[in-house]
Tab-separated table of C-alpha atoms and ligand atoms in Angstrom:
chain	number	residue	atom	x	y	z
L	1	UNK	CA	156.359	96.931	127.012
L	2	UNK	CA	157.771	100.011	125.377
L	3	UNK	CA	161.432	100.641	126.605
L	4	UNK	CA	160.414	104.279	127.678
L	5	UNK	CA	157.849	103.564	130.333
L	6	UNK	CA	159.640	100.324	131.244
L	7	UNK	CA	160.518	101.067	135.233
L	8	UNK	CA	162.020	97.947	135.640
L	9	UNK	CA	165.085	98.107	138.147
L	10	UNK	CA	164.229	101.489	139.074
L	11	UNK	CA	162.783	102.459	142.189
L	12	UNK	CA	159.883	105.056	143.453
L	13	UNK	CA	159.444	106.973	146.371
L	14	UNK	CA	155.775	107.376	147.068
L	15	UNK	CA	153.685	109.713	149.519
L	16	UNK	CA	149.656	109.512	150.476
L	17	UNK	CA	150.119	106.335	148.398
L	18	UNK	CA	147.010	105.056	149.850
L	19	UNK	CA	144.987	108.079	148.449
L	20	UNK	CA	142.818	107.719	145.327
L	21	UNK	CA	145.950	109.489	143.250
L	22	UNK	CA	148.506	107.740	144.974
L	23	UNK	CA	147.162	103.931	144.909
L	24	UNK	CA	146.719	104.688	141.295
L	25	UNK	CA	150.573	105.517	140.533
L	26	UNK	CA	151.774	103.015	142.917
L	27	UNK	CA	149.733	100.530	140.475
L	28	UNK	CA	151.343	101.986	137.151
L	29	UNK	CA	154.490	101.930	138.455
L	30	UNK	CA	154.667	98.151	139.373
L	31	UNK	CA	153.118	97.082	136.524
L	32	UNK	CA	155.471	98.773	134.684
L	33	UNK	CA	158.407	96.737	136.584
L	34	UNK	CA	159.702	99.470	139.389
L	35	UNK	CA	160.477	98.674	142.848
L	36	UNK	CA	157.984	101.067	145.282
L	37	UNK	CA	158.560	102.951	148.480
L	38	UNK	CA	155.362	103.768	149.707
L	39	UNK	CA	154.205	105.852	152.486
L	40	UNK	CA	150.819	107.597	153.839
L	41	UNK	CA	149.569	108.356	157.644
L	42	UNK	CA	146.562	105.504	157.169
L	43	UNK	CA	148.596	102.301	158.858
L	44	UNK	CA	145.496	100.080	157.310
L	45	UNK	CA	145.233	101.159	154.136
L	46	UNK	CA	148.848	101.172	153.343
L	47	UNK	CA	149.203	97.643	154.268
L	48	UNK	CA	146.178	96.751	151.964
L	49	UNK	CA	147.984	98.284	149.032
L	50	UNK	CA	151.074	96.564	149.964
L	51	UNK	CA	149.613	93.507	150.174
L	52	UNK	CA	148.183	93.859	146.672
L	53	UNK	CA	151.384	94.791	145.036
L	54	UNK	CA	153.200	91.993	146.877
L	55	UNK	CA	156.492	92.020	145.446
L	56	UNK	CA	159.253	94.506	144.857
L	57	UNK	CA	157.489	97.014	147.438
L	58	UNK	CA	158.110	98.090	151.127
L	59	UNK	CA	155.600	100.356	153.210
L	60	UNK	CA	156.556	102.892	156.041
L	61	UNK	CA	153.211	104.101	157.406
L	62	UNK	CA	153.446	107.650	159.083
L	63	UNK	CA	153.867	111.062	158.756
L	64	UNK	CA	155.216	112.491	155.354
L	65	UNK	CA	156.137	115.845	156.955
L	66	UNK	CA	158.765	113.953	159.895
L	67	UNK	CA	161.995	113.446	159.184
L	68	UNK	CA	162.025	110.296	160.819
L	69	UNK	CA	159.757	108.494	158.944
L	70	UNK	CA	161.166	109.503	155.781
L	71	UNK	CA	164.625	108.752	156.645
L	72	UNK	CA	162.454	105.182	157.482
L	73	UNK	CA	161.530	105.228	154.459
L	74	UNK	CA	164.695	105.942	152.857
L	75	UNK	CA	166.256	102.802	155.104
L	76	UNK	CA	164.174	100.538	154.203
L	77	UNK	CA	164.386	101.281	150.544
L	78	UNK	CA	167.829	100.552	149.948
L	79	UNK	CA	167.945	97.513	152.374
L	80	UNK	CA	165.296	96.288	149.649
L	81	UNK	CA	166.742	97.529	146.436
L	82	UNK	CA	169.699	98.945	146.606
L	83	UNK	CA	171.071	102.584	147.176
L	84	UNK	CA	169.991	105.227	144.744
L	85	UNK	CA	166.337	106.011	144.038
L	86	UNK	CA	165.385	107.017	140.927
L	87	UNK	CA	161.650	108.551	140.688
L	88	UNK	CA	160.635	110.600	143.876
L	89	UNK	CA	156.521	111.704	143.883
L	90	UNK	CA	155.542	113.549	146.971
L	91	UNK	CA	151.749	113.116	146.579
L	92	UNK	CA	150.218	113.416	150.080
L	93	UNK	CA	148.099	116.562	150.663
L	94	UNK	CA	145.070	118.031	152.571
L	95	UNK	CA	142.293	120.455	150.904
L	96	UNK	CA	140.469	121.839	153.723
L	97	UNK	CA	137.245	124.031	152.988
L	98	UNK	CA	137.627	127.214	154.999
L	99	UNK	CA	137.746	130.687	154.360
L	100	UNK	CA	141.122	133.235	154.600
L	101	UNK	CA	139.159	134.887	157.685
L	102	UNK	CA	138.201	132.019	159.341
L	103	UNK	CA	141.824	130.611	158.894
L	104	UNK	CA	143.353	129.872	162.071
L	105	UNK	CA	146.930	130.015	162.474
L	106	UNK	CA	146.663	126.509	163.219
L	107	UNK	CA	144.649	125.458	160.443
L	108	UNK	CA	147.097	127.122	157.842
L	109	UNK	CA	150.296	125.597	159.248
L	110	UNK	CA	148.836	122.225	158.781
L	111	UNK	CA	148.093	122.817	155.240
L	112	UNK	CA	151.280	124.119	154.521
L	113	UNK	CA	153.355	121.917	157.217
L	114	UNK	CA	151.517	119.142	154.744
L	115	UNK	CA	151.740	120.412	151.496
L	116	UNK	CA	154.796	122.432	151.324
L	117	UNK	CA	156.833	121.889	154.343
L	118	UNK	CA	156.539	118.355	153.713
L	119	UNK	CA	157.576	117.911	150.467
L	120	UNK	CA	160.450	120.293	150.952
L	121	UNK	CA	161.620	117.626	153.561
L	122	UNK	CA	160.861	114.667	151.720
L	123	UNK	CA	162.545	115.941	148.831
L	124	UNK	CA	166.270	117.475	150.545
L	125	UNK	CA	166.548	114.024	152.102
L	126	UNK	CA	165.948	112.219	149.098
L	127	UNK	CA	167.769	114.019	146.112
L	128	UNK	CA	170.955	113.331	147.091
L	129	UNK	CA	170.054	109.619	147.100
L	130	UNK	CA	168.572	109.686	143.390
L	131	UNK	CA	171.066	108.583	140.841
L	132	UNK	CA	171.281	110.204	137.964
L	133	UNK	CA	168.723	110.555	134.907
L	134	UNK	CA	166.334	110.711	137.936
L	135	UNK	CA	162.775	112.535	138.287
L	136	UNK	CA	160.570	114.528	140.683
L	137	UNK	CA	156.986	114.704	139.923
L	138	UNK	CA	155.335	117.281	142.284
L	139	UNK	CA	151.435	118.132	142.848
L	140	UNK	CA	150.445	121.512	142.551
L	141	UNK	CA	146.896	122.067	141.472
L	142	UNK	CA	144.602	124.099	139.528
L	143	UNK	CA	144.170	126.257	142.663
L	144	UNK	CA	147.754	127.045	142.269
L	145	UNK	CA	147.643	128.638	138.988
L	146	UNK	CA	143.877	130.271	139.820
L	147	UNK	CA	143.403	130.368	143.345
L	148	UNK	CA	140.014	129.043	145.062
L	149	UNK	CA	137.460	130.046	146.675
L	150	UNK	CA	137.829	129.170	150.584
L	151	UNK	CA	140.739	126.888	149.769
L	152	UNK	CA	143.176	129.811	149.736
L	153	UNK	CA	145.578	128.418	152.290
L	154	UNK	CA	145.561	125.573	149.691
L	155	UNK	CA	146.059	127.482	146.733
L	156	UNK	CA	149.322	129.500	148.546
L	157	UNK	CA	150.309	125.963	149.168
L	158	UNK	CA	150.485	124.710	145.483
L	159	UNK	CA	151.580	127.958	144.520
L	160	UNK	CA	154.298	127.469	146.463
L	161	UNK	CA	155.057	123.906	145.331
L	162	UNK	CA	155.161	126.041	141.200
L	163	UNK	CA	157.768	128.238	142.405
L	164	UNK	CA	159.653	125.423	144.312
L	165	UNK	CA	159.345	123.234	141.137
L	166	UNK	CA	161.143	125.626	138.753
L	167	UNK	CA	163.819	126.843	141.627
L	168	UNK	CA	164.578	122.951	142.306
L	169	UNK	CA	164.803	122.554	138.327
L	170	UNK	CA	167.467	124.753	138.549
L	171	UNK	CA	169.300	123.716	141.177
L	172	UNK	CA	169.224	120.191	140.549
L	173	UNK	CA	169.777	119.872	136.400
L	174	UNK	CA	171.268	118.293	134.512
L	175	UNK	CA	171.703	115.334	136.873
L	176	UNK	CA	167.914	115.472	137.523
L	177	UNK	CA	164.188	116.525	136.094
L	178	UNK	CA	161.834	118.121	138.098
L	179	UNK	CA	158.315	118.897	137.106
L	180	UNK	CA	155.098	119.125	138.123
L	181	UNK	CA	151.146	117.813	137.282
L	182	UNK	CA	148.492	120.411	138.471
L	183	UNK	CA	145.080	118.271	138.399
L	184	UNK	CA	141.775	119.775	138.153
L	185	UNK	CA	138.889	118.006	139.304
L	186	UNK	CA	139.774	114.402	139.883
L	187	UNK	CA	137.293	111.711	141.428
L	188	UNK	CA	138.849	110.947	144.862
L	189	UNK	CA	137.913	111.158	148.647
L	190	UNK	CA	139.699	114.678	148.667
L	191	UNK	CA	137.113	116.360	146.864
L	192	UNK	CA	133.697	114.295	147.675
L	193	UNK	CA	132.686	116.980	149.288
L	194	UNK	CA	133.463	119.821	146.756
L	195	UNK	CA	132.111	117.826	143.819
L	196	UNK	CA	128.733	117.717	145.471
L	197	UNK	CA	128.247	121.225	146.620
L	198	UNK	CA	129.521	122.384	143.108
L	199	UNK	CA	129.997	119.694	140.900
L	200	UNK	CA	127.199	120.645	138.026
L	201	UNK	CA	128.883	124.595	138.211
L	202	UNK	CA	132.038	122.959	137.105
L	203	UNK	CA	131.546	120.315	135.049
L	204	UNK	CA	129.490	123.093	132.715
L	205	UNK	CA	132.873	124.672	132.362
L	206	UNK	CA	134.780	121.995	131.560
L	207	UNK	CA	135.446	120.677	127.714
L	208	UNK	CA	135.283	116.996	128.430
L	209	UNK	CA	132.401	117.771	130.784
L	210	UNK	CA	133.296	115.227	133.104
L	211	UNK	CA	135.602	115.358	136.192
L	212	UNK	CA	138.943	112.985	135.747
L	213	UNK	CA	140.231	110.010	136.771
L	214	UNK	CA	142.760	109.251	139.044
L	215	UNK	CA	144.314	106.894	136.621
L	216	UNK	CA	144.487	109.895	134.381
L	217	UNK	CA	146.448	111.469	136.154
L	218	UNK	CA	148.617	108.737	137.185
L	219	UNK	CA	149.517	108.236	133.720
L	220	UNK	CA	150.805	111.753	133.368
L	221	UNK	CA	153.070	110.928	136.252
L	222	UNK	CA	154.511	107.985	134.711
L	223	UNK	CA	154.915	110.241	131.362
L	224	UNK	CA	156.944	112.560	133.110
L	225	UNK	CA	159.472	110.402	135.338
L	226	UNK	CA	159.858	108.482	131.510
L	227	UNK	CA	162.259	108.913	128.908
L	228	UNK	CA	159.558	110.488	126.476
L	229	UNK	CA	159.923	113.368	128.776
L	230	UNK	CA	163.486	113.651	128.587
L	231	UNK	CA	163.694	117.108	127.388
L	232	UNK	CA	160.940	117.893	130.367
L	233	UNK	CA	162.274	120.077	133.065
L	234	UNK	CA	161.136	123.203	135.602
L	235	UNK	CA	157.247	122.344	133.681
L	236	UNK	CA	153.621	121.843	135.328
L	237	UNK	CA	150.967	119.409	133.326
L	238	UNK	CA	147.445	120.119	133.521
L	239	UNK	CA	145.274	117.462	133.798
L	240	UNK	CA	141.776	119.185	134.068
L	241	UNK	CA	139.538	118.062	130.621
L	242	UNK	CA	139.994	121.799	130.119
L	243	UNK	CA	138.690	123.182	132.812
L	244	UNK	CA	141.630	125.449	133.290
L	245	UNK	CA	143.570	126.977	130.516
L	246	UNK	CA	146.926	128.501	130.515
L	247	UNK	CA	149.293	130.284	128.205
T	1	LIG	N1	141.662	114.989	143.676
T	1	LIG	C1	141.777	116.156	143.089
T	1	LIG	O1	140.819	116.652	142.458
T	1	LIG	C2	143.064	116.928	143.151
T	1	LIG	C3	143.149	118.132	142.448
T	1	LIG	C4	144.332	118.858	142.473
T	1	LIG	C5	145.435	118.381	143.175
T	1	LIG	N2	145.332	117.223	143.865
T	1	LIG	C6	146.514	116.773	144.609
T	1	LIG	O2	146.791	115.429	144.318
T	1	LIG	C7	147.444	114.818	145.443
T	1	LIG	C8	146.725	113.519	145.766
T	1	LIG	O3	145.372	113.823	146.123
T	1	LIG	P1	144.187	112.747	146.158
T	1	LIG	O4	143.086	113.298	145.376
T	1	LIG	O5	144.712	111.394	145.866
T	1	LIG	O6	143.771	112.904	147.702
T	1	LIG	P2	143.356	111.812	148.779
T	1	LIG	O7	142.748	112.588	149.882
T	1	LIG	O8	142.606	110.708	148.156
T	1	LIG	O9	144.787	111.264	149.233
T	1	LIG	C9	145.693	112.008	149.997
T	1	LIG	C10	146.530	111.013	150.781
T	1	LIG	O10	147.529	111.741	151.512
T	1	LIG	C11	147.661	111.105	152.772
T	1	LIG	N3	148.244	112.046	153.721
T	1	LIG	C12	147.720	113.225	154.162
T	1	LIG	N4	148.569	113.800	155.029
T	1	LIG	C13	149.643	112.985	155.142
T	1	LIG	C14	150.845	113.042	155.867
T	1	LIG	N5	151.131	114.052	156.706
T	1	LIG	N6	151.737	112.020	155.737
T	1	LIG	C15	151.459	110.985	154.921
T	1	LIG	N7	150.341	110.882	154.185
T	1	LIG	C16	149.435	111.859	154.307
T	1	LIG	C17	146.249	110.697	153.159
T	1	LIG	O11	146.249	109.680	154.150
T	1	LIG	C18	145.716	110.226	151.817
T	1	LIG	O12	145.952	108.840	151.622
T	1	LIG	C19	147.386	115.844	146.580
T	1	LIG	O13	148.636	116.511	146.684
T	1	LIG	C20	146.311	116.809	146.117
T	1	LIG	O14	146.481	118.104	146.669
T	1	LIG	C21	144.180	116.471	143.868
């Protein structure tokens, strides 16, 4: 294995680890030696990726956004393998498909209680348990750099998780890196739905004219937490076949 994206003796904290995404960087990152935290709401499908993964890994199924369950999380990780975490990936998330006037007030404090309010949680609790030379990989989203149609409650959302990105790189340099991958059209459950009602519209815009994997984008995660990113910090990776350019 090259000594960059060997993870071995390192540990990763893991959200919606049992989404297509997720299940995909929990994979990479065991392979490539590290110890994994995982946690997602689905109780069943968390302990079917534990169970594949085996060893080095522990599993706290619940909510992302609740303090409790990540300082669960956090518990159990260092009664496992040790104290100090070195990779933290916050990759749970919901894409509802509703419009900014049919938006309840309820609707839109999910998203962001998910998306935003969640990772802000996930991630005060768990920086000052990273040891140093550390990384944050964060998931924005095309949306977040372009908006979307009837997903705008999403798009604010990943927006958001830009701005926090850069702030946080700031704040928590040179002790730690922060970054962030903004995925276009990747082929999980979140956007079945989406990729049917407009999937030929977008994959005529896209350069690789295909939509991604979620290995592909797990890959970009691993890039960043590694050593060939070193110099990496306050950035967001698209991962979209070209759908989406930016400057
Ligand atoms: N798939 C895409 O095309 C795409 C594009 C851009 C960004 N993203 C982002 O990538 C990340 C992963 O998405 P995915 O495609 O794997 O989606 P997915 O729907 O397959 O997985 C999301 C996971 O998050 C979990 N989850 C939701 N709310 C939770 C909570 N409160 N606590 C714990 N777990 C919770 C779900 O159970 C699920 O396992 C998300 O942040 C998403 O916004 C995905």
């Amino acid at each position: 294995m090259n000594a960059r994206f060997d993870f071995t003796g390192k540990t990763l904290l893991l959200t919606g680890a049992t989404g297509g995404i997720g299940r995909q960087i929990a994979a990479l990152f065991h392979q490539s030696g590290a110890n994994i935290i995982l946690m997602d709401l689905d109780a069943a499908q968390l302990e079917s990726v534990r169970a594949q993964l085996a060893v080095r890994v522990v599993a706290v199924a619940g909510d992302a956004t609740a303090s409790e369950a990540i300082q669960e999380a956090l518990r159990l990780g260092s009664a496992s393998f040790g104290e100090g975490i070195d990779f933290v990936v916050p990759a749970a998330g919901i894409y509802p498909e509703s419009s900014i006037l049919d938006t309840g007030e309820d609707l839109w404090r999910k998203v962001m209680s998910i998306n935003l309010d969640g990772v802000y949680r996930l991630l005060q609790a768990s920086i000052p348990r990273m040891n140093d030379g550390g990384a944050i990989v964060n998931f924005a989203s095309v949306a977040g750099h372009r908006g979307s149609k009837n997903h705008g409650h999403y798009a604010a959302s990943k927006g958001a998780i830009l701005a926090l990105t850069r702030s946080l790189a700031h704040e928590v340099g040179p002790k730690l890196r922060v970054n962030a991958v903004s995925p276009g059209t990747i082929r999980t459950p979140m956007v079945e739905s989406l990729v049917a009602a407009k999937g030929a519209a977008m994959l005529s815009e896209t350069p690789l004219a295909r939509y991604g994997e979620a290995a592909e984008v797990a890959s970009v995660v691993a890039f960043l937490c590694s050593d060939a990113a070193s110099f990496m910090t306050g950035e967001a990776l698209h991962v979209n076949g070209g759908l989406f350019m930016a400057g």
